[in-house]
Short mmCIF file of C-alpha atoms in Angstrom, two decimals:
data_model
loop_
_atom_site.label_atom_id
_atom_site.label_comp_id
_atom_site.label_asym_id
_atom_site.label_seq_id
_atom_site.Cartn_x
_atom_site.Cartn_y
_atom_site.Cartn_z
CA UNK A 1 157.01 113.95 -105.46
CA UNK A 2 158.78 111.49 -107.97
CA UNK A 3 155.05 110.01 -109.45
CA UNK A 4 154.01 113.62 -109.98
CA UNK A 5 157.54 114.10 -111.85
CA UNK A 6 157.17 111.33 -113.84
CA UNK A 7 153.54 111.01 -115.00
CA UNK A 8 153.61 114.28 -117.59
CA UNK A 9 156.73 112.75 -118.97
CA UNK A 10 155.07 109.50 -119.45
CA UNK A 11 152.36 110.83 -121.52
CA UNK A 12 154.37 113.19 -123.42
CA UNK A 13 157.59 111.14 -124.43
CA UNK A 14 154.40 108.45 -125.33
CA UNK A 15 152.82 110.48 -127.76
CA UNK A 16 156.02 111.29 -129.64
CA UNK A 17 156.55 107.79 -131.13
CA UNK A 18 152.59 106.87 -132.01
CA UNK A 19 151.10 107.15 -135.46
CA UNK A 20 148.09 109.87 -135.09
CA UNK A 21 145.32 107.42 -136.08
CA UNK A 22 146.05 104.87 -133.16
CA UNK A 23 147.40 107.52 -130.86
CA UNK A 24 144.15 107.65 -128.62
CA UNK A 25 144.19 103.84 -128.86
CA UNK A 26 147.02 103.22 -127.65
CA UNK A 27 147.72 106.25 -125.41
CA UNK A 28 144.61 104.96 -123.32
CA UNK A 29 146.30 101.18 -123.34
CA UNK A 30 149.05 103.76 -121.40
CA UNK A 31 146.35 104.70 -118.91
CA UNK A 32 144.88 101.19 -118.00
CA UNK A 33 148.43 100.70 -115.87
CA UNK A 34 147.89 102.77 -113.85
CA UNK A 35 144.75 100.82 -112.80
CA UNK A 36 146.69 97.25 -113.82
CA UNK A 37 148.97 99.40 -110.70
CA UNK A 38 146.25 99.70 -108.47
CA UNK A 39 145.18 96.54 -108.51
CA UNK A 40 148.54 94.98 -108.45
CA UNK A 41 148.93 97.27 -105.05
CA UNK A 42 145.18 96.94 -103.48
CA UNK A 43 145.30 92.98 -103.65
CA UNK A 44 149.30 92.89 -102.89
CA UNK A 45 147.86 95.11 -100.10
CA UNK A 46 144.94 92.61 -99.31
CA UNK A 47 147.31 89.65 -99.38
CA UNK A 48 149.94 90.79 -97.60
CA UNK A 49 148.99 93.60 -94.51
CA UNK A 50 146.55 91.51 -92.71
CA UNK A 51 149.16 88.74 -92.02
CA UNK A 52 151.38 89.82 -89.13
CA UNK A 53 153.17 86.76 -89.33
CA UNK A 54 154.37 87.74 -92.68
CA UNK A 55 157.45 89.13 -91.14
CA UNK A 56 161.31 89.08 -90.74
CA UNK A 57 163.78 90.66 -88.56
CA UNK A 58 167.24 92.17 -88.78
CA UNK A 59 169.28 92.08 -85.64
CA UNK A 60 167.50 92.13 -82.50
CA UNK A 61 165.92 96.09 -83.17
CA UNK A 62 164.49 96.27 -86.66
CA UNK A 63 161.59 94.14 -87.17
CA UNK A 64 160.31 93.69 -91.34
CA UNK A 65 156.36 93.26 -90.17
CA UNK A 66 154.20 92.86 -92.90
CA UNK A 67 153.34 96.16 -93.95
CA UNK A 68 156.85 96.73 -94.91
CA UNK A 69 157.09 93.74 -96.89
CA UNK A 70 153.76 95.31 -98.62
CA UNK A 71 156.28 98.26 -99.08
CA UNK A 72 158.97 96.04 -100.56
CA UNK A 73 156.57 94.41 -103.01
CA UNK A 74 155.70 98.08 -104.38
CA UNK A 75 158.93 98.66 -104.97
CA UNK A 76 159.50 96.27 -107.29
CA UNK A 77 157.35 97.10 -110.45
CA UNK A 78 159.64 100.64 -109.86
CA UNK A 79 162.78 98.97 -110.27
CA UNK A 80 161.46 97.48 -113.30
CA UNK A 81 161.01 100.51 -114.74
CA UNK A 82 163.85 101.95 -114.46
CA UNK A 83 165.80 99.01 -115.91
CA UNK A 84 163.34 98.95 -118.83
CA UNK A 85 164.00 102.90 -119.31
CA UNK A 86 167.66 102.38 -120.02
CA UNK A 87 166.65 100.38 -123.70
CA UNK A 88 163.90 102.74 -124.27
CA UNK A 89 164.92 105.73 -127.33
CA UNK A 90 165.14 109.03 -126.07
CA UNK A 91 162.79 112.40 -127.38
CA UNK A 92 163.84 113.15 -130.44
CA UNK A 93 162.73 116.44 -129.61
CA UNK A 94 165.49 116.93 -126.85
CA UNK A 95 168.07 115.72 -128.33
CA UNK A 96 167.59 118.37 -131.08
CA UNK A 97 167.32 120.67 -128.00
CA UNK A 98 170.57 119.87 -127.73
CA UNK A 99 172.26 119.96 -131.08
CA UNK A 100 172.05 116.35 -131.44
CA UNK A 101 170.31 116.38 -135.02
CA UNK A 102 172.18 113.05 -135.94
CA UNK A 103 171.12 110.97 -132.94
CA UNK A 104 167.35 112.86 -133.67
CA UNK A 105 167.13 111.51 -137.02
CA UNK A 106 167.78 107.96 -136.18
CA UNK A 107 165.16 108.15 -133.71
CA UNK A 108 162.71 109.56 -136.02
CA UNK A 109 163.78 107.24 -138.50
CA UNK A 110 163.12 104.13 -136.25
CA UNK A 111 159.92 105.31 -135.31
CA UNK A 112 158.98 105.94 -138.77
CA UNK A 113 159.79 102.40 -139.55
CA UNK A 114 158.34 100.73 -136.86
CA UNK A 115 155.14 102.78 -137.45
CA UNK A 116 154.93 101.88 -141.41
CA UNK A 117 155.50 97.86 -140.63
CA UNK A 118 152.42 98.12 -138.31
CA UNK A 119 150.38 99.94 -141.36
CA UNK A 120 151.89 97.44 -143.63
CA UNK A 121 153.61 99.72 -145.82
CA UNK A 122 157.51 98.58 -144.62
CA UNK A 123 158.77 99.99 -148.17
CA UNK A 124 158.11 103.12 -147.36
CA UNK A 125 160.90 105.23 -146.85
CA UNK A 126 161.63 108.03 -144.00
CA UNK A 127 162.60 111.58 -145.71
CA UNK A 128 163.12 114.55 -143.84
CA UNK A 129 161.76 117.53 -145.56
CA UNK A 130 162.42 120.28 -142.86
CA UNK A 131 163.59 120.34 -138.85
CA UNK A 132 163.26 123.39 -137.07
CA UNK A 133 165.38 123.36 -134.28
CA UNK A 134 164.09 124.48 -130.82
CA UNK A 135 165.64 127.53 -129.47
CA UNK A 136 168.96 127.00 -127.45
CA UNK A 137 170.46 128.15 -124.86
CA UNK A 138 171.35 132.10 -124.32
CA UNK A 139 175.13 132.40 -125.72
CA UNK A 140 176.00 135.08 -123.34
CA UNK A 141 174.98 132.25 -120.33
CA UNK A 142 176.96 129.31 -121.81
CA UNK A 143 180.07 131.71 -121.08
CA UNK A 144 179.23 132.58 -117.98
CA UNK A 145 178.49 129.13 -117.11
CA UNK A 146 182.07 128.34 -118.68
CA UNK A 147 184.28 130.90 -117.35
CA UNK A 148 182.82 131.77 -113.73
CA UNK A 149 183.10 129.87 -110.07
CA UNK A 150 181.65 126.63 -109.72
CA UNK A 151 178.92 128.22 -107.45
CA UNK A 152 178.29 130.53 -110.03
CA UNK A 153 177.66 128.32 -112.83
CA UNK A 154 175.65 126.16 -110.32
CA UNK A 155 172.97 129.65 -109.93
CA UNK A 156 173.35 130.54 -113.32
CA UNK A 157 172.47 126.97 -114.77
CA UNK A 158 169.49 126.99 -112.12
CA UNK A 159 168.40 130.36 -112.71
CA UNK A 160 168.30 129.56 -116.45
CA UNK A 161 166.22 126.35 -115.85
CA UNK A 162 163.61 128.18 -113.42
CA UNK A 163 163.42 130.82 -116.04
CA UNK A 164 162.94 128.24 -119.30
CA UNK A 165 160.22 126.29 -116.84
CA UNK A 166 158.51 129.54 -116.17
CA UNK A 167 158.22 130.68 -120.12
CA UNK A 168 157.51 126.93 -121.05
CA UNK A 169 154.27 127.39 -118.30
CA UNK A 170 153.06 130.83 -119.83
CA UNK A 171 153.18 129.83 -123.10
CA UNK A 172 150.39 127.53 -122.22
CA UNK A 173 148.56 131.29 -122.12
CA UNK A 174 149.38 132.62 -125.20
CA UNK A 175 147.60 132.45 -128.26
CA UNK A 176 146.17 130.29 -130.03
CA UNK A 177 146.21 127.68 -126.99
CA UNK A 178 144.97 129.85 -124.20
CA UNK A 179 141.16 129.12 -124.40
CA UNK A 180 142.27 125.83 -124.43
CA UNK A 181 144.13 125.90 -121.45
CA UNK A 182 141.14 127.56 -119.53
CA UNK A 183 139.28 125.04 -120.71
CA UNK A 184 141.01 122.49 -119.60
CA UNK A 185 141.76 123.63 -116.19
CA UNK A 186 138.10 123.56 -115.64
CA UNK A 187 138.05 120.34 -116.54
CA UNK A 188 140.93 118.56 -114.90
CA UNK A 189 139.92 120.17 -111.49
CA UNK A 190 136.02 119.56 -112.36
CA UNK A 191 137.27 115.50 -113.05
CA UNK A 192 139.49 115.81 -109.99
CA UNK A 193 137.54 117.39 -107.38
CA UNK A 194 134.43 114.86 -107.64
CA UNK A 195 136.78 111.85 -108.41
CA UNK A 196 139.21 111.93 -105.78
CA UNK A 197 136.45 113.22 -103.44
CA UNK A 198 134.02 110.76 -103.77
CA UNK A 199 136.74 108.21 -103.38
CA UNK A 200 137.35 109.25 -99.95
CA UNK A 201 134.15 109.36 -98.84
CA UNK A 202 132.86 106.06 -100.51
CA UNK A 203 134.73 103.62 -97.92
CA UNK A 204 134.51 105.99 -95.15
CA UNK A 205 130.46 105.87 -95.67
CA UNK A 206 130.75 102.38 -96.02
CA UNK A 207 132.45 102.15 -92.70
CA UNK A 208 130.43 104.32 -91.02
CA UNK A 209 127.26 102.14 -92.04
CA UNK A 210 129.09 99.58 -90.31
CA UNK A 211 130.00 101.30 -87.42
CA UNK A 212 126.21 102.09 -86.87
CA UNK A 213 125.08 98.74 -87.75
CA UNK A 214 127.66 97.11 -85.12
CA UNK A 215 126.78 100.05 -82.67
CA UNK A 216 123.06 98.84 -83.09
CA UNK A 217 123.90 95.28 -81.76
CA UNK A 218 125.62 96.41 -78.84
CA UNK A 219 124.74 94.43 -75.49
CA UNK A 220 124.96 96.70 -72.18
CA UNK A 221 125.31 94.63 -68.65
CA UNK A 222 123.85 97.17 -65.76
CA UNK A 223 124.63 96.33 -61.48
CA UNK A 224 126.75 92.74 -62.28
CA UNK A 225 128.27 91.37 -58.95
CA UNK A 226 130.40 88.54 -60.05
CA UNK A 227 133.29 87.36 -57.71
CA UNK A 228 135.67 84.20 -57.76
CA UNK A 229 134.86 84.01 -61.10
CA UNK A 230 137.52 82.78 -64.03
CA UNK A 231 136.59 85.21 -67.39
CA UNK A 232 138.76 83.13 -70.26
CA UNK A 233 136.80 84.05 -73.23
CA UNK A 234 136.04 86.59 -76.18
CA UNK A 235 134.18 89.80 -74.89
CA UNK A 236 132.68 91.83 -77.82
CA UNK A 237 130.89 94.72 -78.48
CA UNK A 238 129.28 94.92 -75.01
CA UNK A 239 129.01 98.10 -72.38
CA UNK A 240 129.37 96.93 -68.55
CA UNK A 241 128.09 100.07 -66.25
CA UNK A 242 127.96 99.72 -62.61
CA UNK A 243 129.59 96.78 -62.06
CA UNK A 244 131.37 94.92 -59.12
CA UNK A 245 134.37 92.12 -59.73
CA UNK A 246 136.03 90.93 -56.68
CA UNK A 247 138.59 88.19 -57.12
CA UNK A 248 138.16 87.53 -60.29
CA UNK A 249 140.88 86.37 -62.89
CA UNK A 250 140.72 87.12 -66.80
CA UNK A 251 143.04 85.05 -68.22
CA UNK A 252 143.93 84.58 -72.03
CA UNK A 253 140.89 86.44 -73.51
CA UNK A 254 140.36 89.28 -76.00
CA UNK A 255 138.05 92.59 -75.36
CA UNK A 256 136.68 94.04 -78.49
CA UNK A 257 134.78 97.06 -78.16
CA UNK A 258 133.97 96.66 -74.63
CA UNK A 259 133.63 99.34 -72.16
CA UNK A 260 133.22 99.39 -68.64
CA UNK A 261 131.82 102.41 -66.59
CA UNK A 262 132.08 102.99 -63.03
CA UNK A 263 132.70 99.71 -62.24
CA UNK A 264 134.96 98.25 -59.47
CA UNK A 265 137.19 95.73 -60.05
CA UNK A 266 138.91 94.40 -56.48
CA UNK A 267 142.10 91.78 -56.05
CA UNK A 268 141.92 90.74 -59.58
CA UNK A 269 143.99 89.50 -61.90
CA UNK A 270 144.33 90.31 -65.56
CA UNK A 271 146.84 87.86 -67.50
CA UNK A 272 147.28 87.13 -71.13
CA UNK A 273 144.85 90.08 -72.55
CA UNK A 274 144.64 91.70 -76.22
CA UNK A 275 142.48 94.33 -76.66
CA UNK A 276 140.49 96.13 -79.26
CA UNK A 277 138.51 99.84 -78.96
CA UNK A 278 138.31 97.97 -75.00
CA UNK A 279 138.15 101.63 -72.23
CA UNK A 280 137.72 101.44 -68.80
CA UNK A 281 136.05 104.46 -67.68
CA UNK A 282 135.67 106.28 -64.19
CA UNK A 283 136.57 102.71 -62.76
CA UNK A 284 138.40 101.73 -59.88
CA UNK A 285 141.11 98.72 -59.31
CA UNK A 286 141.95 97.78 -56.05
CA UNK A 287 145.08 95.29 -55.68
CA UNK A 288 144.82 94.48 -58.98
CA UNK A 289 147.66 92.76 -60.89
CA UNK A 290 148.14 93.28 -64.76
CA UNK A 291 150.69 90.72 -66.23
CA UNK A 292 151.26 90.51 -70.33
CA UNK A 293 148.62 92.35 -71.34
CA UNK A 294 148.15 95.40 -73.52
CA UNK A 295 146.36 97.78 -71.75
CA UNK A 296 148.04 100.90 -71.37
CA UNK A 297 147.55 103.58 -69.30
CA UNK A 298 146.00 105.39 -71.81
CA UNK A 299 143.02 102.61 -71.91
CA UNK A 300 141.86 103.63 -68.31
CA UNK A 301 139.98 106.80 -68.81
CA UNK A 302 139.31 109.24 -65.69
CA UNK A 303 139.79 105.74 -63.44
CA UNK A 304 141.66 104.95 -60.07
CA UNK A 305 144.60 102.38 -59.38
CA UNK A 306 145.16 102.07 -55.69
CA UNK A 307 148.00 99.52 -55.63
CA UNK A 308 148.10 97.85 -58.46
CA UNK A 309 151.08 96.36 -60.67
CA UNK A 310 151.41 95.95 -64.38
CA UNK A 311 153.99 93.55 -65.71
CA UNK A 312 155.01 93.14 -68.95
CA UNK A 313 152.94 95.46 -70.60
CA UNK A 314 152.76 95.16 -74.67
CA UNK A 315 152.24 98.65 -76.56
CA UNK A 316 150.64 99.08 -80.24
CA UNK A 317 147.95 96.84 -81.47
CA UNK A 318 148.06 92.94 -80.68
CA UNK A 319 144.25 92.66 -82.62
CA UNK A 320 145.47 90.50 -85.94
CA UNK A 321 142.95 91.25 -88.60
CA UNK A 322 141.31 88.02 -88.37
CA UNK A 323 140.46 89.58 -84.88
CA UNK A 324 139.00 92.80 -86.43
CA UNK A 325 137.31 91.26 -89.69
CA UNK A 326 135.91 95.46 -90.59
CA UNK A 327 139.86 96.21 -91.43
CA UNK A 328 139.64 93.94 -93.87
CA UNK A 329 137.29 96.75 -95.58
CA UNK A 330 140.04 99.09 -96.15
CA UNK A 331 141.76 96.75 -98.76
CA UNK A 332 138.81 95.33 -99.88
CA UNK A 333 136.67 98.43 -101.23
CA UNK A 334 139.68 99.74 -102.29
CA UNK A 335 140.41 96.64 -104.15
CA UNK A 336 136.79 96.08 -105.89
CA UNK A 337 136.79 100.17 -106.93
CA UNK A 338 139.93 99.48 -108.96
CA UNK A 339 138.97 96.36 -110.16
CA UNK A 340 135.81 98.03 -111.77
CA UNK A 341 137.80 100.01 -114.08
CA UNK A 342 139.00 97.29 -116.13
CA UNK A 343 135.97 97.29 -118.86
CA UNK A 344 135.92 100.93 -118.92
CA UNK A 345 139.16 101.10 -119.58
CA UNK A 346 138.96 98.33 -122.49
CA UNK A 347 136.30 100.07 -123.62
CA UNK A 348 137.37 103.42 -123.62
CA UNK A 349 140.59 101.83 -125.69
CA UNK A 350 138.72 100.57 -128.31
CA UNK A 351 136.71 103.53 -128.61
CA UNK A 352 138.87 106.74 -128.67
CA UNK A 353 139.37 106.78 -132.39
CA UNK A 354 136.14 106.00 -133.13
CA UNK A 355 133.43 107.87 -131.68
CA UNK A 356 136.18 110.88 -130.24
CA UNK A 357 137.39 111.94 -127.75
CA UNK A 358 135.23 114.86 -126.95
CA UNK A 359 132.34 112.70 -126.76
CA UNK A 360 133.93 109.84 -124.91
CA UNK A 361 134.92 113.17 -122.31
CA UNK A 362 131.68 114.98 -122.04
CA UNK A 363 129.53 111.60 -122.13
CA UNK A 364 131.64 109.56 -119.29
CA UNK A 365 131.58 112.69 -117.14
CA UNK A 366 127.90 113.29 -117.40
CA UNK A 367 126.90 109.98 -117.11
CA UNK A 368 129.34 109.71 -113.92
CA UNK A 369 127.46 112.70 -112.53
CA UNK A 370 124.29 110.84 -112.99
CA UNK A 371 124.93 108.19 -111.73
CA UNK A 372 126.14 109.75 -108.25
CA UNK A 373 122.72 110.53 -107.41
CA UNK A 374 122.17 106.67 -107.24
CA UNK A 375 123.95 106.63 -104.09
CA UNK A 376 121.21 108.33 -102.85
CA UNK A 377 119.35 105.04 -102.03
CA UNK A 378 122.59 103.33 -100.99
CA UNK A 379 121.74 102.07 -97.25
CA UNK A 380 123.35 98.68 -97.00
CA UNK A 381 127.30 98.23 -98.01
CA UNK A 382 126.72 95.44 -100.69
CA UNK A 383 124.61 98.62 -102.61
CA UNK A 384 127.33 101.14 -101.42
CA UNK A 385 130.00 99.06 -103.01
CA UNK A 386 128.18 98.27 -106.14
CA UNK A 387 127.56 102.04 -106.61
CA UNK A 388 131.13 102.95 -106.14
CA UNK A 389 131.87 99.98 -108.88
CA UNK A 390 129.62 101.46 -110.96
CA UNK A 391 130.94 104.85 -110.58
CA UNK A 392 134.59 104.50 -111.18
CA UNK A 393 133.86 102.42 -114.27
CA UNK A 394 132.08 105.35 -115.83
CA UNK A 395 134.93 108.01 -114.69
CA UNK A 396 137.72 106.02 -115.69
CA UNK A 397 136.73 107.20 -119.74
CA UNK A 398 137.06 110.49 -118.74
CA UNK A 399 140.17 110.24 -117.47
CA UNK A 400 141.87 108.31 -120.59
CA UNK A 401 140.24 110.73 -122.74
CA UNK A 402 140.89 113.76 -121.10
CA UNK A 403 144.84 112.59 -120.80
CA UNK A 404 144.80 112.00 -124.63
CA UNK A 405 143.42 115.52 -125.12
CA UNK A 406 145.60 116.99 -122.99
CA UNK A 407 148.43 115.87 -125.01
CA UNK A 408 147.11 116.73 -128.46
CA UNK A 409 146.00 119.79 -127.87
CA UNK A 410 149.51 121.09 -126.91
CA UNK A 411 152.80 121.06 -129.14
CA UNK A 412 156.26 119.08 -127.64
CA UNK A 413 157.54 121.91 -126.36
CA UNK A 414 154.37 123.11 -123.96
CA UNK A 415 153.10 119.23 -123.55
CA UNK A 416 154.85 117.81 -120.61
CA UNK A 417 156.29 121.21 -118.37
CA UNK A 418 153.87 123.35 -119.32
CA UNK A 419 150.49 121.60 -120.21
CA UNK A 420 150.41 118.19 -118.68
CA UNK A 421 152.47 119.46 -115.97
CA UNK A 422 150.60 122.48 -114.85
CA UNK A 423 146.86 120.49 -115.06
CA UNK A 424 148.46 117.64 -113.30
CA UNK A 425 149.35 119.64 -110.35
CA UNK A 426 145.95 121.61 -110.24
CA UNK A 427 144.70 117.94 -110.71
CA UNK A 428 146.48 117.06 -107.03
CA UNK A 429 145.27 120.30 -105.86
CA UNK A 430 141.51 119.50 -106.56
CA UNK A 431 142.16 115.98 -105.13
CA UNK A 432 143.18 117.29 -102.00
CA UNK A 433 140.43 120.04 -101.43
CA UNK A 434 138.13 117.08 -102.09
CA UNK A 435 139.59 114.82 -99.52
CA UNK A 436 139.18 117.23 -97.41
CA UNK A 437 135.63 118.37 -97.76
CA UNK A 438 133.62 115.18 -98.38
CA UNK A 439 135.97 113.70 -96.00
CA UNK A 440 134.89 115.94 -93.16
CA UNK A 441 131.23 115.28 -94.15
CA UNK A 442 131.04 111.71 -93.53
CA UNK A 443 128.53 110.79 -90.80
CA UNK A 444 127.10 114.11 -90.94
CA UNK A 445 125.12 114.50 -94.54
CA UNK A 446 124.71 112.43 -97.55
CA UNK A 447 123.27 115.08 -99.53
CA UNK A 448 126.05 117.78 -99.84
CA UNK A 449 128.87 115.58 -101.40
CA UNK A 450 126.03 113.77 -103.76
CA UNK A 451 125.00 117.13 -105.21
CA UNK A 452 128.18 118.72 -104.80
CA UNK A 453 130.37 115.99 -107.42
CA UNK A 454 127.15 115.54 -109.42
CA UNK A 455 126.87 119.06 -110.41
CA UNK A 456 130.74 119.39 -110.50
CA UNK A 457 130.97 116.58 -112.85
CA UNK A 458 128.12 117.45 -115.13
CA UNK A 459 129.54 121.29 -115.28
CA UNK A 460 132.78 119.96 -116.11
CA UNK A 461 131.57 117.78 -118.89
CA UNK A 462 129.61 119.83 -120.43
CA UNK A 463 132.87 122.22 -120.48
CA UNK A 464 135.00 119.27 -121.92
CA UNK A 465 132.50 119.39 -125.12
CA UNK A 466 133.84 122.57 -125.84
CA UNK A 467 137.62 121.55 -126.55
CA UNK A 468 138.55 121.26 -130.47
CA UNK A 469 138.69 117.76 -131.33
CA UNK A 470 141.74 116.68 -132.13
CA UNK A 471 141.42 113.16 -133.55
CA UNK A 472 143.13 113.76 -136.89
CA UNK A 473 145.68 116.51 -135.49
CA UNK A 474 149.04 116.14 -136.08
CA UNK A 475 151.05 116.20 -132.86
CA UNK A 476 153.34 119.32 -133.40
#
């Protein structure tokens, strides 16, 4: 709720203080944080979550595990920013909003001046030839807000608000920035849909092909009769059907993806045991003693206990990560997928005031469309992973430029609630309807999310080529 507050304001308040001919330039050096972000939280992620030891405790009933000193870490870059927002100006534009016209001035001045020493022209001096004030507030309202109850004022003040938000959103459907708008919604949810989609599915797939790959390796033990026996190593991926254990002790040993079927298992002992994807199905245990181990109840499927005792029994996951290395997946992919927009971003940088925006919008989305239908031969992970690399490196223009258009193409006072604001949220919207349908087609079909983003992208570019061009526009 608070990032999808805060990222129209980010772009908008930006674009107030740049000069116009190194606004894209600099409005996409805005954009590569948010990836410098996600890598700062994928490897913080990667470096931190696997490590259970990582951990601290306050009292005796709060324990800090590692995944909440992940959380702490995240935290931080947010405090920084909102120290660093109390020395930053504010919009000139709402302080004349206001009434503050003196305040406004200075601000405009000092970004005036800031902007000429960067051209080299510091002698230049800041005039003011006309400021038209933005509308203010209904007189009629200010006295009611003044004179009536405190709960009144409270539903007039919000009523107002609602009702300023709601005007500033339809304007962005008035002439002469409607098309636009249209435009752009196709777009943002074209860009959104097939991004946020695909990134989904990409490490899902990826664990999937490992799933089947592991699956393929699997050893199965039929009609074993083992008794007196002392089990005190690693069981993995293994499938034990029919099987008879009679006085047998498993001590200090892990199961990892094992399962054993109809099997008996009579005056045993199970001591010291951690347990991964480990079932026991349509078994029975016969004086059978569980002491410090984690299998819960929920671990013996359809099975019989006739007089057996279970001491000590440790609930959630005991598996560290160096136990289950395919965990290490989730932060990895991730963290290779972000990494991979760093050119494009430095690329797309150096490149928005010089070949366009429009071009840098339709040509990244096309070629990212293209380029899905690569995955198409993708059958190992290393080509899976390279793919998704290759991929986000060629969306990530489309993004910076489409967030520079966005802003351009819409004066101060429809940019942040109305414009940015609106396609932002449909943005989120896409992203979710994408998550959802490419992720419930993993496993089943390759072929429906590859055509589905790759025409989705390709449509949407080709839409994107359609926007003005606003490289030399003034930012009203």
């Amino acid at each position: 709720f608070s990032i999808g507050g805060a990222v129209p304001t980010v772009f908008s308040y930006f674009s107030e203080v740049l000069a116009r001919e190194k606004r894209g330039e600099h409005l996409s050096w805005l954009c590569m944080f948010w990836m410098i972000g996600g890598i700062y939280a994928s490897a913080m992620a990667w470096a931190i979550i696997p490590h259970y030891g990582w951990s601290f405790s306050m009292g005796s009933a709060y324990q800090f595990h590692s995944w909440r000193v992940f959380v702490i870490v995240c935290a931080l870059p947010c405090v920084s920013s909102v120290v660093a927002l109390t020395f930053m100006p504010e919009s000139p534009r709402f302080l004349l909003e206001v009434g503050k016209h003196d305040e406004a001035w200075m601000i405009l001045k000092q970004i005036h001046d800031t902007n000429m020493r960067a051209r080299g022209q510091p002698e230049k001096v800041f005039t003011v030839n006309r400021i038209k004030t933005p509308k203010q507030i209904d007189e009629l309202i200010e006295i009611e807000s003044d004179t009536g109850t405190w709960y009144r004022r409270c539903f007039v003040r919000i009523r107002t608000e609602l009702y300023g938000i709601w005007l500033t959103f339809m304007r962005c459907f008035n002439y002469p920035v409607k098309d636009n708008t249209i435009k752009l919604t196709a777009v943002w949810f074209s860009l959104s849909f097939g991004y946020y989609g695909l990134s989904v599915w990409f490490p899902d797939v990826i664990k999937h092909l490992q799933s089947d790959e592991y699956a393929s390796r699997v050893k199965h033990f039929r009609n074993e009769e083992v008794s007196h026996f002392v089990f005190n190593f690693t069981l993995e991926n293994q499938i034990h059907s029919n099987g008879q254990y009679i006085n047998d002790r498993f001590l200090m040993m892990k199961f990892k993806s094992v399962t054993f079927e109809d099997s008996l298992f009579k005056n045993c002992m199970f001591e010291d045991i951690t347990s991964l994807n480990t079932y026991f199905r349509n078994c029975t245990f016969v004086n059978t003693t569980f002491y410090n181990t984690d299998l819960e109840r929920y671990k013996f499927v359809d099975s019989e206990l006739i007089n057996c005792t279970f001491f000590h029994i440790r609930t959630g996951c005991q598996i560290s990560f160096d136990d289950d290395y395919s965990a290490y997946w989730i932060y990895f992919v991730n963290f290779l997928g972000t990494l991979a927009v760093l050119p494009g971003n430095i690329v797309s940088a150096l490149l928005m005031d010089r070949i366009g925006r429009l071009t840098m919008l339709g040509g990244s989305m096309v070629l990212s469309g293209i380029s899905c239908f690569f995955l198409w031969f993708g059958t190992s992970e290393s080509m899976m992973i390279g793919m998704l690399c290759l991929y986000n490196g060629l969306t990530i223009s489309a993004w910076n430029s489409l967030d520079v258009i966005t802003v351009e193409l819409y004066p101060t006072d429809r940019s942040s609630q109305g414009g940015f604001g609106f396609l932002n949220a449909l943005c989120k919207a896409a992203a979710v309807l994408g998550n959802l349908i490419f992720g419930s087609l993993v496993g089943i079909t390759k072929a429906i999310p590859i055509l589905l983003a790759s025409t989705v992208l390709v449509c949407g570019g080709l839409v994107g080529l359609r926007l003005p061009d606003t490289r030399t526009q003034v930012l009203m």
